[in-house]
PDB file of C-alpha atoms in Angstrom:
ATOM      1  CA  MET A   1      -5.378 -70.574   7.969  1.00  0.00           C
ATOM      2  CA  GLY A   2      -8.767 -72.112   7.408  1.00  0.00           C
ATOM      3  CA  THR A   3     -10.605 -74.013   4.706  1.00  0.00           C
ATOM      4  CA  SER A   4      -9.984 -71.598   1.829  1.00  0.00           C
ATOM      5  CA  GLY A   5      -7.544 -72.406  -0.960  1.00  0.00           C
ATOM      6  CA  ALA A   6      -4.962 -70.226   0.758  1.00  0.00           C
ATOM      7  CA  GLY A   7      -5.622 -71.976   4.067  1.00  0.00           C
ATOM      8  CA  ARG A   8      -5.222 -75.427   2.535  1.00  0.00           C
ATOM      9  CA  ALA A   9      -2.007 -74.343   0.804  1.00  0.00           C
ATOM     10  CA  ALA A  10      -0.611 -72.878   4.037  1.00  0.00           C
ATOM     11  CA  ASP A  11      -1.491 -76.063   5.917  1.00  0.00           C
ATOM     12  CA  ARG A  12       0.216 -78.162   3.234  1.00  0.00           C
ATOM     13  CA  ILE A  13       3.383 -76.040   3.399  1.00  0.00           C
ATOM     14  CA  ALA A  14       3.424 -76.337   7.212  1.00  0.00           C
ATOM     15  CA  ARG A  15       3.115 -80.135   6.933  1.00  0.00           C
ATOM     16  CA  LEU A  16       5.890 -80.263   4.323  1.00  0.00           C
ATOM     17  CA  ALA A  17       8.177 -78.176   6.536  1.00  0.00           C
ATOM     18  CA  GLY A  18       7.791 -80.780   9.289  1.00  0.00           C
ATOM     19  CA  LEU A  19       8.950 -83.643   7.078  1.00  0.00           C
ATOM     20  CA  SER A  20      12.568 -84.652   6.579  1.00  0.00           C
ATOM     21  CA  ASN A  21      12.595 -84.177   2.792  1.00  0.00           C
ATOM     22  CA  ASP A  22      15.658 -82.985   0.961  1.00  0.00           C
ATOM     23  CA  LEU A  23      15.525 -79.284   0.038  1.00  0.00           C
ATOM     24  CA  PRO A  24      14.683 -79.715  -3.692  1.00  0.00           C
ATOM     25  CA  SER A  25      11.761 -82.031  -2.830  1.00  0.00           C
ATOM     26  CA  PHE A  26      10.457 -79.578  -0.249  1.00  0.00           C
ATOM     27  CA  LEU A  27      10.770 -76.638  -2.662  1.00  0.00           C
ATOM     28  CA  ASP A  28       9.051 -78.507  -5.514  1.00  0.00           C
ATOM     29  CA  GLN A  29       6.110 -79.448  -3.297  1.00  0.00           C
ATOM     30  CA  ALA A  30       5.902 -76.028  -1.636  1.00  0.00           C
ATOM     31  CA  GLN A  31       5.975 -74.452  -5.088  1.00  0.00           C
ATOM     32  CA  GLU A  32       2.892 -76.449  -6.108  1.00  0.00           C
ATOM     33  CA  ALA A  33       1.028 -75.276  -3.008  1.00  0.00           C
ATOM     34  CA  ILE A  34       2.070 -71.649  -3.532  1.00  0.00           C
ATOM     35  CA  GLY A  35       1.202 -71.789  -7.247  1.00  0.00           C
ATOM     36  CA  ALA A  36      -2.370 -72.780  -6.402  1.00  0.00           C
ATOM     37  CA  VAL A  37      -2.788 -69.433  -4.610  1.00  0.00           C
ATOM     38  CA  VAL A  38      -0.258 -67.169  -6.336  1.00  0.00           C
ATOM     39  CA  PRO A  39       0.061 -68.084 -10.008  1.00  0.00           C
ATOM     40  CA  CYS A  40       3.300 -67.142 -11.689  1.00  0.00           C
ATOM     41  CA  MET A  41       4.983 -67.860 -14.975  1.00  0.00           C
ATOM     42  CA  ASP A  42       7.354 -70.809 -15.018  1.00  0.00           C
ATOM     43  CA  SER A  43       9.029 -71.894 -11.834  1.00  0.00           C
ATOM     44  CA  PRO A  44       9.809 -69.452  -9.074  1.00  0.00           C
ATOM     45  CA  TYR A  45      13.467 -68.926  -8.219  1.00  0.00           C
ATOM     46  CA  TRP A  46      14.408 -70.055  -4.731  1.00  0.00           C
ATOM     47  CA  PHE A  47      17.590 -68.520  -3.331  1.00  0.00           C
ATOM     48  CA  THR A  48      19.164 -69.923  -0.169  1.00  0.00           C
ATOM     49  CA  LEU A  49      21.096 -67.373   1.866  1.00  0.00           C
ATOM     50  CA  ASP A  50      23.820 -67.562   4.461  1.00  0.00           C
ATOM     51  CA  PRO A  51      22.000 -66.138   7.506  1.00  0.00           C
ATOM     52  CA  ALA A  52      25.057 -64.266   8.800  1.00  0.00           C
ATOM     53  CA  SER A  53      26.122 -62.521   5.577  1.00  0.00           C
ATOM     54  CA  ILE A  54      22.871 -62.729   3.521  1.00  0.00           C
ATOM     55  CA  LEU A  55      25.010 -63.945   0.600  1.00  0.00           C
ATOM     56  CA  ILE A  56      23.328 -66.287  -1.872  1.00  0.00           C
ATOM     57  CA  THR A  57      24.492 -69.877  -1.377  1.00  0.00           C
ATOM     58  CA  SER A  58      22.324 -71.601  -4.003  1.00  0.00           C
ATOM     59  CA  ILE A  59      19.658 -70.950  -6.625  1.00  0.00           C
ATOM     60  CA  TYR A  60      16.926 -73.456  -7.421  1.00  0.00           C
ATOM     61  CA  GLY A  61      13.969 -73.567  -9.786  1.00  0.00           C
ATOM     62  CA  ARG A  62      12.568 -76.027 -12.295  1.00  0.00           C
ATOM     63  CA  GLY A  63      12.939 -74.620 -15.778  1.00  0.00           C
ATOM     64  CA  CYS A  64      14.658 -71.429 -14.646  1.00  0.00           C
ATOM     65  CA  GLU A  65      16.252 -69.965 -17.730  1.00  0.00           C
ATOM     66  CA  ALA A  66      18.582 -67.274 -16.405  1.00  0.00           C
ATOM     67  CA  PRO A  67      22.152 -68.566 -15.956  1.00  0.00           C
ATOM     68  CA  ILE A  68      23.405 -68.561 -12.376  1.00  0.00           C
ATOM     69  CA  ASP A  69      26.284 -66.209 -13.201  1.00  0.00           C
ATOM     70  CA  VAL A  70      23.794 -63.678 -14.607  1.00  0.00           C
ATOM     71  CA  MET A  71      21.649 -63.941 -11.478  1.00  0.00           C
ATOM     72  CA  LEU A  72      24.657 -63.415  -9.193  1.00  0.00           C
ATOM     73  CA  GLN A  73      25.928 -60.499 -11.256  1.00  0.00           C
ATOM     74  CA  ALA A  74      22.469 -58.949 -11.031  1.00  0.00           C
ATOM     75  CA  GLU A  75      22.454 -59.310  -7.266  1.00  0.00           C
ATOM     76  CA  TYR A  76      25.964 -58.149  -6.485  1.00  0.00           C
ATOM     77  CA  LEU A  77      27.318 -56.127  -9.410  1.00  0.00           C
ATOM     78  CA  ALA A  78      24.324 -54.269 -10.825  1.00  0.00           C
ATOM     79  CA  GLY A  79      24.834 -51.075  -8.869  1.00  0.00           C
ATOM     80  CA  ASP A  80      22.233 -49.024  -7.057  1.00  0.00           C
ATOM     81  CA  ASP A  81      19.622 -49.154  -9.802  1.00  0.00           C
ATOM     82  CA  HIS A  82      18.830 -52.839  -9.219  1.00  0.00           C
ATOM     83  CA  ALA A  83      15.422 -52.931  -7.587  1.00  0.00           C
ATOM     84  CA  ASN A  84      14.178 -55.890  -5.558  1.00  0.00           C
ATOM     85  CA  ARG A  85      17.649 -57.180  -4.685  1.00  0.00           C
ATOM     86  CA  CYS A  86      17.487 -60.337  -2.528  1.00  0.00           C
ATOM     87  CA  SER A  87      19.524 -58.753   0.258  1.00  0.00           C
ATOM     88  CA  ALA A  88      17.257 -55.678   0.333  1.00  0.00           C
ATOM     89  CA  VAL A  89      14.105 -57.791   0.642  1.00  0.00           C
ATOM     90  CA  ALA A  90      15.743 -59.948   3.322  1.00  0.00           C
ATOM     91  CA  ALA A  91      16.460 -56.770   5.304  1.00  0.00           C
ATOM     92  CA  ASN A  92      12.968 -55.355   4.713  1.00  0.00           C
ATOM     93  CA  PRO A  93      10.805 -55.786   7.859  1.00  0.00           C
ATOM     94  CA  ALA A  94       7.740 -56.381   5.646  1.00  0.00           C
ATOM     95  CA  GLY A  95       9.478 -59.396   4.120  1.00  0.00           C
ATOM     96  CA  VAL A  96       7.708 -59.005   0.768  1.00  0.00           C
ATOM     97  CA  GLN A  97       8.346 -56.515  -1.995  1.00  0.00           C
ATOM     98  CA  THR A  98       7.234 -56.222  -5.599  1.00  0.00           C
ATOM     99  CA  LEU A  99       9.251 -54.818  -8.471  1.00  0.00           C
ATOM    100  CA  HIS A 100       6.578 -52.152  -8.938  1.00  0.00           C
ATOM    101  CA  GLU A 101       6.852 -51.092  -5.276  1.00  0.00           C
ATOM    102  CA  ALA A 102      10.651 -51.005  -5.434  1.00  0.00           C
ATOM    103  CA  THR A 103      10.652 -48.814  -8.557  1.00  0.00           C
ATOM    104  CA  GLY A 104       7.809 -46.468  -7.659  1.00  0.00           C
ATOM    105  CA  GLY A 105       5.626 -48.093 -10.319  1.00  0.00           C
ATOM    106  CA  ASP A 106       8.222 -47.828 -13.116  1.00  0.00           C
ATOM    107  CA  PRO A 107      10.139 -51.111 -13.504  1.00  0.00           C
ATOM    108  CA  SER A 108      12.230 -49.621 -16.307  1.00  0.00           C
ATOM    109  CA  ARG A 109      14.127 -47.737 -13.559  1.00  0.00           C
ATOM    110  CA  SER A 110      15.792 -51.073 -12.730  1.00  0.00           C
ATOM    111  CA  ARG A 111      18.736 -52.037 -14.912  1.00  0.00           C
ATOM    112  CA  ILE A 112      18.122 -55.739 -14.198  1.00  0.00           C
ATOM    113  CA  TYR A 113      14.550 -55.369 -15.384  1.00  0.00           C
ATOM    114  CA  ARG A 114      15.694 -53.663 -18.593  1.00  0.00           C
ATOM    115  CA  GLU A 115      18.603 -55.995 -19.338  1.00  0.00           C
ATOM    116  CA  ILE A 116      17.419 -59.387 -18.068  1.00  0.00           C
ATOM    117  CA  MET A 117      13.776 -59.522 -17.038  1.00  0.00           C
ATOM    118  CA  ARG A 118      12.041 -57.670 -19.885  1.00  0.00           C
ATOM    119  CA  PRO A 119      13.970 -59.604 -22.606  1.00  0.00           C
ATOM    120  CA  MET A 120      12.868 -62.846 -20.874  1.00  0.00           C
ATOM    121  CA  GLY A 121       9.217 -61.718 -21.031  1.00  0.00           C
ATOM    122  CA  ILE A 122       8.992 -60.828 -17.345  1.00  0.00           C
ATOM    123  CA  ALA A 123       6.799 -57.850 -16.492  1.00  0.00           C
ATOM    124  CA  GLN A 124       6.437 -58.240 -12.721  1.00  0.00           C
ATOM    125  CA  GLU A 125       8.280 -59.738  -9.787  1.00  0.00           C
ATOM    126  CA  ALA A 126       7.444 -60.397  -6.143  1.00  0.00           C
ATOM    127  CA  VAL A 127      10.310 -61.282  -3.797  1.00  0.00           C
ATOM    128  CA  VAL A 128       9.618 -62.860  -0.403  1.00  0.00           C
ATOM    129  CA  ALA A 129      12.065 -63.166   2.489  1.00  0.00           C
ATOM    130  CA  LEU A 130      12.126 -66.717   3.853  1.00  0.00           C
ATOM    131  CA  ARG A 131      12.784 -66.640   7.577  1.00  0.00           C
ATOM    132  CA  THR A 132      12.814 -69.037  10.473  1.00  0.00           C
ATOM    133  CA  ALA A 133      10.196 -68.617  13.179  1.00  0.00           C
ATOM    134  CA  SER A 134      12.782 -66.594  15.132  1.00  0.00           C
ATOM    135  CA  GLY A 135      13.243 -64.216  12.176  1.00  0.00           C
ATOM    136  CA  GLU A 136      16.577 -65.447  10.813  1.00  0.00           C
ATOM    137  CA  ASN A 137      16.801 -65.163   6.999  1.00  0.00           C
ATOM    138  CA  TRP A 138      17.574 -68.428   5.235  1.00  0.00           C
ATOM    139  CA  GLY A 139      16.417 -67.580   1.710  1.00  0.00           C
ATOM    140  CA  VAL A 140      14.218 -65.615  -0.644  1.00  0.00           C
ATOM    141  CA  LEU A 141      11.611 -66.615  -3.177  1.00  0.00           C
ATOM    142  CA  SER A 142      11.170 -64.741  -6.456  1.00  0.00           C
ATOM    143  CA  LEU A 143       7.929 -65.136  -8.399  1.00  0.00           C
ATOM    144  CA  VAL A 144       7.452 -63.502 -11.795  1.00  0.00           C
ATOM    145  CA  ARG A 145       4.601 -62.744 -14.168  1.00  0.00           C
ATOM    146  CA  GLY A 146       4.496 -61.834 -17.819  1.00  0.00           C
ATOM    147  CA  PRO A 147       2.947 -58.903 -19.662  1.00  0.00           C
ATOM    148  CA  GLY A 148      -0.823 -58.703 -19.309  1.00  0.00           C
ATOM    149  CA  GLN A 149      -0.947 -60.746 -16.101  1.00  0.00           C
ATOM    150  CA  PRO A 150      -2.411 -59.083 -13.000  1.00  0.00           C
ATOM    151  CA  PRO A 151      -0.050 -57.426 -10.533  1.00  0.00           C
ATOM    152  CA  PHE A 152       1.007 -59.161  -7.336  1.00  0.00           C
ATOM    153  CA  GLU A 153      -1.037 -57.527  -4.586  1.00  0.00           C
ATOM    154  CA  GLY A 154      -3.377 -57.802  -1.617  1.00  0.00           C
ATOM    155  CA  ASP A 155      -4.339 -61.318  -0.628  1.00  0.00           C
ATOM    156  CA  GLU A 156      -1.487 -62.874  -2.613  1.00  0.00           C
ATOM    157  CA  LEU A 157       1.173 -60.819  -0.836  1.00  0.00           C
ATOM    158  CA  ARG A 158      -0.448 -61.431   2.564  1.00  0.00           C
ATOM    159  CA  PHE A 159      -0.474 -65.182   1.824  1.00  0.00           C
ATOM    160  CA  LEU A 160       3.204 -65.134   0.828  1.00  0.00           C
ATOM    161  CA  ARG A 161       4.109 -63.191   3.974  1.00  0.00           C
ATOM    162  CA  ALA A 162       2.142 -65.654   6.114  1.00  0.00           C
ATOM    163  CA  VAL A 163       3.720 -68.830   4.695  1.00  0.00           C
ATOM    164  CA  ALA A 164       7.284 -67.500   4.416  1.00  0.00           C
ATOM    165  CA  PRO A 165       8.341 -68.693   7.903  1.00  0.00           C
TER     166      PRO A 165
END
């Protein structure tokens, strides 16, 4: 991608993907590279998905505070008012969606935002579909920001879309 910070981060992620690290090591190192370009609060959540069913098979993140059962309930039992659902982003051809986009600019329309995210101090979320080069979904990445932090947009979302494969 070039010599910019985003280019160096993308090159680092590509190198990491070619190594035979275990998944947590890869995710920790990729997270550092992503964080240099797209700052977020705490650790992002990494969700692995079964490519055939798009069901979540694992959740990973250093310091992630939300219990796994709460995360799974949010994904599968929240009803239609849950914006930015992993399965919806995985199916989205764009491969990247923000909470603000999914709610028409009003995150309070999402029950998960009201009941889980806002009480945890989360004001914004960007979810990225992680796909193989052939387009098969293997996971999603969720990055969050707190109140007063800038929205996820423009160059950050383009960077995330570019490194997702």
